[in-house]
Amino acid sequence: MTDSQLLSADPAVVATGADLFGDALTAQAVPVSSVDFRPPLEAEEEIDAALVRVLADPRRTAANAEAVDRVLAVRPQLVDVRPAAEALDLQPGTFFHAGPPVDWEHASGPLRGALIGAMVFEGLADDPDAAEQALARGAARLDPCHHHGAVGPMAGVISPSMWVFELADPQTGRRSWCSLNEGLGKVLRYGAYGTEVIDRLRWMSAVLGPLLRDAVRAHGPIDIGALIAQMLQMGDEGHNRNRSGTLMLLRALLPELVSSGAPSSDIADVVRFVSGNDHFFLNLVMPAGKLMMDAGRDIAGSTMVVAMARNGTEFGIQVSGCGDRWFTGPAQLPDGLFLGSFGPEDANPDIGDSAITETCGIGGFAMATAPAIVRFVGGDVDFALETSRRMYEITLAENPAFQLPILDFRGTATGIDVTRVLRTGILPQINTGMAGKVPGTGQVGAGLVTPPAVCFSQALKALADAAPPLT
Amino acid sequence: MTLDSTSLTTVDVRKGTYRDSVALMRVSREVAAVDGVEAALVAMATELNLELLAGMGATVPPGTGPDDLVIAVRAVDAASRDTALSTAEAQLAAMSTGGGGTSAEAPPRTVRTAAQHAAADGHPATLALVSVPGRYAAAEAFDALEAGVDVMVFSDNVPLEHEVALKKAADRLGRLVMGPDCGTAVIGGAGLGFANALRPGPVGIVAASGTGAQQVMCLLDAAGIGVSHCLGVGGRDLSAEVAGRSTLRALRMLDADPATERIVLISKPPAPKVAEAIQAEAAGLATPVHTALLGTEGPDLSEAAAEVIAALGDSVPAWPHWFPEERPAPRAGALRGLFCGGTLADEATRIIERTLGPVASNTPAGSGGAQVLSDSPQTGHLVIDFGDDTFTAGRPHPMIDPAAREERLAAELADPDTAVVLLDVVLGHGAHPDPAAGVAEQLRAARTAGSTTPVVVTLCGTENDPQGLAAQAETLRRAGAEVFSSNAEAARRAASLAGPAA
């Protein structure tokens, strides 16, 4: 750090608290920048003490700098498409799911629906009723995707026969995985498990997966980070809008798809499927985010959030300085718009690993670049700009690779800092889809949501326990 | 979804009209909210939306596809349907008129962001002034240190362990923490917190006491001597726990400052180990250091100021005072001291005790405690510091809002046992814009009611203060008060006016 300028430079003051003193300085022609201070979230003495203990932790600044450096150094590349059984060593009878750990008893409707569908899809049950009974008996083992380097949107259920994207960071060799996106409406990840859902999954494993695998292998690694950087300049925020990303991926793979030697009808089906699903690329943004944030894990003293994920019942966060521990609170109902005649009473609380996009600084954090997203909550362009700007208050860094043209190409706000969330009361803004709460319903809408504050206050207490005591 | 056979379903297709799907969801919501509308969907005719349309009982013409906009409404009657359709029309029209997205940036919520804005505006911040409630102050101060700026923490009630942690971090980062509970600082002529408008000059001040520093600086100003900087360190800095961290840094900073030729350290007596460290530090500096330790048998603030003036080779003037035409005579009764400045109250208490014996007081020097704070008339000599935490919790400091002190002044003037009232009026930035007026008004009201109680005032200020020293002095003098710029002289005068306690 440079030497203090206090006695050598012309005084210029940042004032936080009573306006009186700022006004007195202005009257003396001293430049004053005033802070709009608000008391911290979850204000209680225990939190005050924990906050100061964490802020005083001498490891914190360097640990956070290290965490951010590692995150920003990741170059996510799509290297393969493989069955989950092979890529993730996923055994029959085990299902990965979104969010923090949860059992069948506490699983929400859409997660139950997706598990029912996955049981049928895997041939572990003859029909949904049998699947539900088996699941209720504890016939399946449930494990969070996040515990295996993977992520899944909405219910996030991954079963052994599903195919997954495999991403790698060439520098570190670190890998991440995500399922293939099924499209919108009645789909497994939104908890639907009807015949059309299972048939689509079978086609995805039989045709889509293998064709994508061959094309990716023939093409060589595809730089997903570069595609994300471009999509952010084309009106996509990488969570609820993935149109340009989807088309850029298709553009990259088309020559290899066409020249793969596969039946032209299969190629046409694949191209139609991918180009007809604006969210196809979401399942590449998510593992890219996972790869980035995993690089920032396990740095003692770091207050950076490395995962935000929901299982439909609970919202959980993980923090670099706290290992694999989840800090959870009840998942919230998103505020948004509903498809058809669905309404708020039909919606399940927040669900999915897709908040990894916000964790890595895009999605809701990049809303300024996708103003159409704000209409989900009846907002306007100003709301999008304010939201993206507000996120800089709670993050550690700006990502020079991911730029927002409307903010004069400012890098996206990256690396949520637990202490800043609590100090400012500004919760991370998440853009999300909404699943029907009744198993089998599918998507009912989309909107905006924030994590429960208690996730952050619990994380802060754990960080404080791990920090040296004061004095 | 049930289909009521009595309701009307209308479908309107706009071929080749593209609208963003998210925007259309909002239109759908607005249309569905119209009274009498059972279901509404305004959407592009994608496969998914065609399914949803079928679900609400709407049939679309063959050949309708993803490039076409569909407006479907199911309503209980024709009037509701028509309202719904015109709402859809209006919403679709409104979609293409943007707001421009030219919102002003929201005010910064953290010191870090405010510092970034300041740098972008071309005047990088050199100091953060923190006056948030004490329990939150440390977090804001940490933010400032990490943003590379020194900090003044005006807030009081900051836990001691927060202060120690903050000052350790400041040491690591090479930054100064002034405070907590730092009421006064002057940096390059800019007054922070409660601060007087001083002429620039060679004396640098390190102060663990706000009004103590103000008194010394105002007396120097009266002698024509200016101040380079005044760095506050907070009343606990020289305790064993805090170990003088800010004092040591402030001494080094002033030593390195070319404008500072002489340093004055104003503090309560330090913890013994801390005193050694400070002495060792001071001895190693190129700049001479005067130490004024309050609450000891050493020099009072006025004598300390005189020593500095003499050391600079100037002659020590008689401290300014302003007397009414008729000067009161001593009388029987008790001395009542009503102060805004804690250090002024403490110094006065010590001086009064030398001649009058024990004084009940909530200052460190006094022998009182909580009972001096009661509103009921007291017997015996009394000095109250209205700036004490017990008075300021949830209330502005009496230098800003003197109402509580004025009320007590009226009561003491009406009390026949009161021999003399001693009080302070502190001027400068941050203080009440006309503090003398309120005191004078109480005096005049008491005189009208027949009170002859003498009133002695310490007036701490400079001519350049926003309130103006001479004008404030004149207001007080005309109301019958004896006005001193030296607190020690005022205290001695008041003590001489009081007879033995009743």
Short mmCIF file of N, CA, C and O in Angstrom, two decimals, chain B residues 417-463:
data_model
loop_
_atom_site.label_atom_id
_atom_site.label_comp_id
_atom_site.label_asym_id
_atom_site.label_seq_id
_atom_site.Cartn_x
_atom_site.Cartn_y
_atom_site.Cartn_z
N ASP B 417 -29.49 28.29 46.51
CA ASP B 417 -28.22 27.78 47.02
C ASP B 417 -27.06 27.97 46.05
O ASP B 417 -25.91 27.73 46.39
N THR B 418 -27.36 28.33 44.80
CA THR B 418 -26.30 28.49 43.81
C THR B 418 -25.55 29.80 44.04
O THR B 418 -26.16 30.88 43.99
N ALA B 419 -24.24 29.70 44.28
CA ALA B 419 -23.43 30.90 44.45
C ALA B 419 -22.98 31.44 43.10
O ALA B 419 -22.93 32.65 42.88
N VAL B 420 -22.62 30.53 42.19
CA VAL B 420 -22.09 30.94 40.88
C VAL B 420 -22.30 29.78 39.90
O VAL B 420 -22.22 28.62 40.29
N VAL B 421 -22.57 30.14 38.64
CA VAL B 421 -22.64 29.12 37.59
C VAL B 421 -21.45 29.30 36.67
O VAL B 421 -21.15 30.41 36.23
N LEU B 422 -20.77 28.19 36.42
CA LEU B 422 -19.64 28.17 35.47
C LEU B 422 -20.06 27.31 34.28
O LEU B 422 -20.58 26.19 34.47
N LEU B 423 -19.87 27.81 33.08
CA LEU B 423 -20.22 26.98 31.92
C LEU B 423 -19.28 27.27 30.77
O LEU B 423 -18.54 28.24 30.79
N ASP B 424 -19.33 26.38 29.75
CA ASP B 424 -18.49 26.58 28.58
C ASP B 424 -19.36 26.81 27.35
O ASP B 424 -20.48 26.31 27.27
N VAL B 425 -18.85 27.61 26.44
CA VAL B 425 -19.48 27.77 25.13
C VAL B 425 -18.40 27.47 24.10
O VAL B 425 -17.36 28.13 24.08
N VAL B 426 -18.64 26.43 23.32
CA VAL B 426 -17.61 26.00 22.37
C VAL B 426 -18.08 26.31 20.95
O VAL B 426 -19.17 25.91 20.53
N LEU B 427 -17.24 27.04 20.22
CA LEU B 427 -17.57 27.45 18.85
C LEU B 427 -16.86 26.54 17.86
O LEU B 427 -16.13 25.63 18.24
N GLY B 428 -17.11 26.79 16.59
CA GLY B 428 -16.39 26.07 15.54
C GLY B 428 -17.32 25.32 14.62
O GLY B 428 -18.55 25.33 14.78
N HIS B 429 -16.71 24.67 13.61
CA HIS B 429 -17.48 23.84 12.69
C HIS B 429 -18.13 22.70 13.44
O HIS B 429 -17.53 22.17 14.38
N GLY B 430 -19.31 22.35 13.05
CA GLY B 430 -19.99 21.22 13.67
C GLY B 430 -20.80 21.61 14.90
O GLY B 430 -21.73 20.93 15.28
N ALA B 431 -20.43 22.75 15.54
CA ALA B 431 -21.13 23.17 16.76
C ALA B 431 -22.41 23.94 16.39
O ALA B 431 -22.61 24.32 15.23
N HIS B 432 -23.24 24.18 17.40
CA HIS B 432 -24.47 24.95 17.22
C HIS B 432 -24.15 26.29 16.56
O HIS B 432 -23.14 26.91 16.88
N PRO B 433 -25.00 26.78 15.66
CA PRO B 433 -24.65 28.01 14.91
C PRO B 433 -24.64 29.26 15.79
O PRO B 433 -23.99 30.25 15.41
N ASP B 434 -25.29 29.26 16.94
CA ASP B 434 -25.29 30.44 17.80
C ASP B 434 -25.48 30.02 19.25
O ASP B 434 -26.49 30.32 19.88
N PRO B 435 -24.49 29.35 19.82
CA PRO B 435 -24.68 28.80 21.17
C PRO B 435 -24.81 29.87 22.24
O PRO B 435 -25.46 29.66 23.26
N ALA B 436 -24.20 31.06 22.03
CA ALA B 436 -24.26 32.10 23.07
C ALA B 436 -25.68 32.60 23.26
O ALA B 436 -26.08 32.97 24.37
N ALA B 437 -26.45 32.61 22.18
CA ALA B 437 -27.79 33.19 22.25
C ALA B 437 -28.65 32.47 23.29
O ALA B 437 -29.36 33.11 24.08
N GLY B 438 -28.59 31.12 23.28
CA GLY B 438 -29.41 30.35 24.21
C GLY B 438 -29.02 30.60 25.65
O GLY B 438 -29.88 30.75 26.54
N VAL B 439 -27.70 30.67 25.90
CA VAL B 439 -27.21 30.93 27.25
C VAL B 439 -27.65 32.34 27.69
O VAL B 439 -28.16 32.53 28.81
N ALA B 440 -27.48 33.32 26.80
CA ALA B 440 -27.83 34.71 27.13
C ALA B 440 -29.32 34.81 27.44
O ALA B 440 -29.72 35.54 28.36
N GLU B 441 -30.12 34.08 26.70
CA GLU B 441 -31.56 34.14 26.91
C GLU B 441 -31.92 33.63 28.31
O GLU B 441 -32.74 34.24 29.01
N GLN B 442 -31.28 32.53 28.73
CA GLN B 442 -31.54 32.01 30.07
C GLN B 442 -31.10 33.03 31.14
O GLN B 442 -31.78 33.22 32.15
N LEU B 443 -29.98 33.66 30.88
CA LEU B 443 -29.47 34.65 31.84
C LEU B 443 -30.44 35.82 31.97
O LEU B 443 -30.78 36.24 33.09
N ARG B 444 -30.87 36.33 30.85
CA ARG B 444 -31.80 37.48 30.87
C ARG B 444 -33.10 37.10 31.57
O ARG B 444 -33.62 37.85 32.38
N ALA B 445 -33.59 35.89 31.25
CA ALA B 445 -34.84 35.46 31.87
C ALA B 445 -34.67 35.36 33.38
O ALA B 445 -35.54 35.79 34.17
N ALA B 446 -33.52 34.85 33.84
CA ALA B 446 -33.27 34.71 35.27
C ALA B 446 -33.15 36.08 35.94
O ALA B 446 -33.67 36.31 37.03
N ARG B 447 -32.46 36.98 35.25
CA ARG B 447 -32.30 38.34 35.81
C ARG B 447 -33.68 38.99 35.96
O ARG B 447 -33.96 39.62 36.97
N THR B 448 -34.50 38.83 34.94
CA THR B 448 -35.85 39.41 35.00
C THR B 448 -36.62 38.83 36.19
O THR B 448 -37.38 39.51 36.85
N ALA B 449 -36.38 37.55 36.45
CA ALA B 449 -37.06 36.89 37.57
C ALA B 449 -36.41 37.21 38.90
O ALA B 449 -36.80 36.66 39.94
N GLY B 450 -35.38 38.04 38.89
CA GLY B 450 -34.78 38.49 40.15
C GLY B 450 -33.49 37.80 40.53
O GLY B 450 -32.91 38.11 41.58
N SER B 451 -32.99 36.89 39.72
CA SER B 451 -31.75 36.20 40.06
C SER B 451 -30.57 37.15 39.93
O SER B 451 -30.50 37.95 39.00
N THR B 452 -29.68 37.07 40.89
CA THR B 452 -28.45 37.86 40.79
C THR B 452 -27.24 36.95 40.74
O THR B 452 -26.10 37.38 40.95
N THR B 453 -27.47 35.64 40.48
CA THR B 453 -26.39 34.67 40.49
C THR B 453 -25.34 35.01 39.43
O THR B 453 -25.68 35.18 38.27
N PRO B 454 -24.07 35.13 39.82
CA PRO B 454 -23.03 35.41 38.82
C PRO B 454 -22.83 34.22 37.87
O PRO B 454 -22.99 33.06 38.29
N VAL B 455 -22.52 34.55 36.64
CA VAL B 455 -22.27 33.50 35.64
C VAL B 455 -20.92 33.74 35.00
O VAL B 455 -20.61 34.84 34.56
N VAL B 456 -20.09 32.67 34.99
CA VAL B 456 -18.76 32.73 34.40
C VAL B 456 -18.71 31.76 33.22
O VAL B 456 -19.15 30.61 33.37
N VAL B 457 -18.20 32.26 32.10
CA VAL B 457 -18.22 31.44 30.88
C VAL B 457 -16.81 31.24 30.34
O VAL B 457 -16.04 32.20 30.23
N THR B 458 -16.48 29.96 29.99
CA THR B 458 -15.31 29.70 29.15
C THR B 458 -15.78 29.74 27.71
O THR B 458 -16.67 28.97 27.34
N LEU B 459 -15.22 30.64 26.94
CA LEU B 459 -15.61 30.74 25.52
C LEU B 459 -14.44 30.24 24.68
O LEU B 459 -13.39 30.87 24.62
N CYS B 460 -14.66 29.07 24.05
CA CYS B 460 -13.58 28.42 23.30
C CYS B 460 -13.88 28.59 21.82
O CYS B 460 -14.81 27.98 21.29
N GLY B 461 -13.10 29.46 21.17
CA GLY B 461 -13.37 29.69 19.75
C GLY B 461 -12.36 30.63 19.15
O GLY B 461 -11.44 31.10 19.84
N THR B 462 -12.50 30.90 17.85
CA THR B 462 -11.62 31.85 17.17
C THR B 462 -12.49 32.83 16.39
O THR B 462 -13.67 32.58 16.15
N GLU B 463 -11.85 33.91 15.98
CA GLU B 463 -12.60 34.93 15.25
C GLU B 463 -13.11 34.39 13.92
O GLU B 463 -14.14 34.80 13.42
#
